[in-house]
XYZ file of C-alpha atoms in Angstrom:
160
model
C 134.247 142.290 108.291
C 132.031 139.400 109.373
C 129.421 139.725 112.106
C 130.019 138.044 115.440
C 126.809 136.389 116.718
C 127.040 135.298 120.342
C 124.207 133.761 122.379
C 123.253 135.852 125.456
C 120.807 135.279 128.242
C 117.200 136.353 127.926
C 117.589 137.195 124.173
C 117.917 135.070 121.000
C 121.289 136.474 120.099
C 123.443 139.497 120.322
C 124.880 140.841 117.115
C 128.261 142.428 117.583
C 129.598 144.233 114.567
C 132.045 147.027 113.585
C 130.874 150.613 113.723
C 129.531 152.034 110.494
C 129.023 155.597 109.188
C 125.274 155.466 109.638
C 125.640 154.560 113.355
C 126.574 158.037 114.510
C 123.293 158.982 116.209
C 123.074 155.656 118.056
C 126.720 155.740 118.969
C 126.636 159.351 120.231
C 123.513 158.614 122.373
C 125.333 155.665 123.971
C 128.588 157.601 124.281
C 126.823 160.489 126.045
C 125.106 158.027 128.396
C 128.363 156.392 129.161
C 130.145 159.703 129.906
C 127.210 160.635 132.257
C 127.500 157.251 133.981
C 131.179 157.917 134.424
C 130.638 161.560 135.646
C 132.707 162.867 132.800
C 132.238 165.820 130.542
C 134.052 166.303 127.254
C 134.134 169.164 124.854
C 132.055 168.590 121.703
C 135.285 168.725 119.665
C 136.467 165.600 121.433
C 133.172 163.797 120.634
C 133.661 164.725 116.955
C 137.282 163.804 116.806
C 136.663 160.488 118.519
C 133.900 159.620 116.113
C 136.104 160.502 113.152
C 139.005 158.475 114.444
C 136.844 155.387 115.137
C 135.836 155.247 111.476
C 139.014 156.427 109.838
C 140.971 153.821 107.780
C 144.410 153.132 109.180
C 143.628 154.479 112.663
C 144.525 152.167 115.654
C 141.155 153.012 117.246
C 138.094 150.799 116.544
C 134.592 150.412 117.813
C 132.162 147.536 117.960
C 128.406 147.949 118.552
C 126.061 145.467 120.329
C 122.702 145.332 118.621
C 119.370 144.033 119.930
C 116.543 144.086 117.534
C 118.598 146.328 115.176
C 119.095 148.916 117.852
C 122.574 149.683 119.380
C 122.512 148.701 123.112
C 126.229 148.904 123.799
C 129.710 149.657 122.418
C 133.374 148.766 122.863
C 136.065 151.268 121.854
C 139.439 149.575 121.525
C 142.930 150.583 120.477
C 145.859 148.543 119.132
C 149.322 149.749 120.162
C 152.928 148.472 120.366
C 154.149 147.014 123.580
C 157.574 146.970 125.264
C 156.722 143.628 126.837
C 155.994 141.672 123.645
C 156.931 141.349 120.022
C 153.263 141.832 119.126
C 150.827 144.658 119.705
C 148.474 144.908 122.622
C 144.810 145.760 122.489
C 143.445 148.240 124.957
C 139.730 148.022 125.534
C 139.347 151.684 126.483
C 135.593 152.032 126.760
C 132.929 149.439 127.287
C 129.328 150.372 127.857
C 125.980 148.516 127.955
C 122.681 150.403 128.222
C 121.208 149.901 131.709
C 118.027 148.309 130.218
C 119.902 145.344 128.944
C 122.753 144.971 131.545
C 123.244 141.422 132.912
C 122.027 139.746 129.715
C 125.533 138.979 128.314
C 126.061 141.942 126.008
C 129.198 143.071 127.756
C 130.624 139.502 127.716
C 129.835 139.298 123.952
C 131.576 142.545 123.277
C 134.679 141.480 125.223
C 134.697 138.164 123.212
C 134.406 140.184 119.978
C 137.329 142.483 120.886
C 139.446 139.426 121.802
C 138.624 137.864 118.436
C 139.648 141.147 116.655
C 142.858 141.303 118.677
C 143.642 137.665 117.854
C 143.011 138.328 114.127
C 145.308 141.315 114.309
C 148.064 139.353 115.877
C 147.824 141.032 119.367
C 149.129 139.042 122.328
C 146.652 140.468 124.890
C 143.611 142.563 125.534
C 143.502 144.616 128.754
C 141.141 147.147 130.311
C 140.403 148.908 133.546
C 137.374 149.935 135.525
C 136.498 152.126 138.424
C 137.266 150.331 141.695
C 133.607 150.826 142.901
C 131.970 149.390 139.731
C 131.013 146.044 141.322
C 128.853 144.771 138.425
C 131.567 145.309 135.888
C 134.221 143.785 138.188
C 132.018 140.750 138.687
C 131.903 140.185 134.861
C 135.549 140.909 134.338
C 136.632 138.414 137.031
C 134.787 135.745 135.092
C 136.434 136.423 131.757
C 139.916 137.743 132.666
C 142.434 138.023 135.467
C 143.299 141.097 137.529
C 146.726 142.474 136.673
C 147.510 143.660 140.179
C 148.429 147.080 138.932
C 146.923 150.377 140.039
C 146.691 153.143 137.458
C 147.981 156.656 138.169
C 147.444 159.525 135.801
C 148.693 163.101 135.497
C 147.457 165.683 132.955
C 150.037 167.385 130.888
C 149.571 170.991 129.881
C 149.293 171.556 126.154
């Protein structure tokens, strides 16, 4: 899959590319930082399973990395799924994270653009995502690149 080079502020360019087998250490470090930022804790088995699914051929889950100087500085995990509201699939941008040291430089915007390009190439009719209601920096970016849906998410755990 071709690389997606997008110009970002205060850097020459951001390279956004699909996750590869040898990215595990960098992805896991960013994934752990993301979970800490979110205040979440997941069992190690979930980390392992997620990593495997992101790389497995035929899975609807995908990941793109943002690279700066060859080092991963962010990721976007996204999932293609059928929709009852369209003849085409939708793309859910489930996780978007940019390392604090490079926030505000355009990496998040570049990853959103990359996911939108992937969704268009896959024939999806929309990309959607959510964020915490108190995440003002993320909301400021999202309001520049998308529209609010007006929906509020509810969730209930189901015993297994």
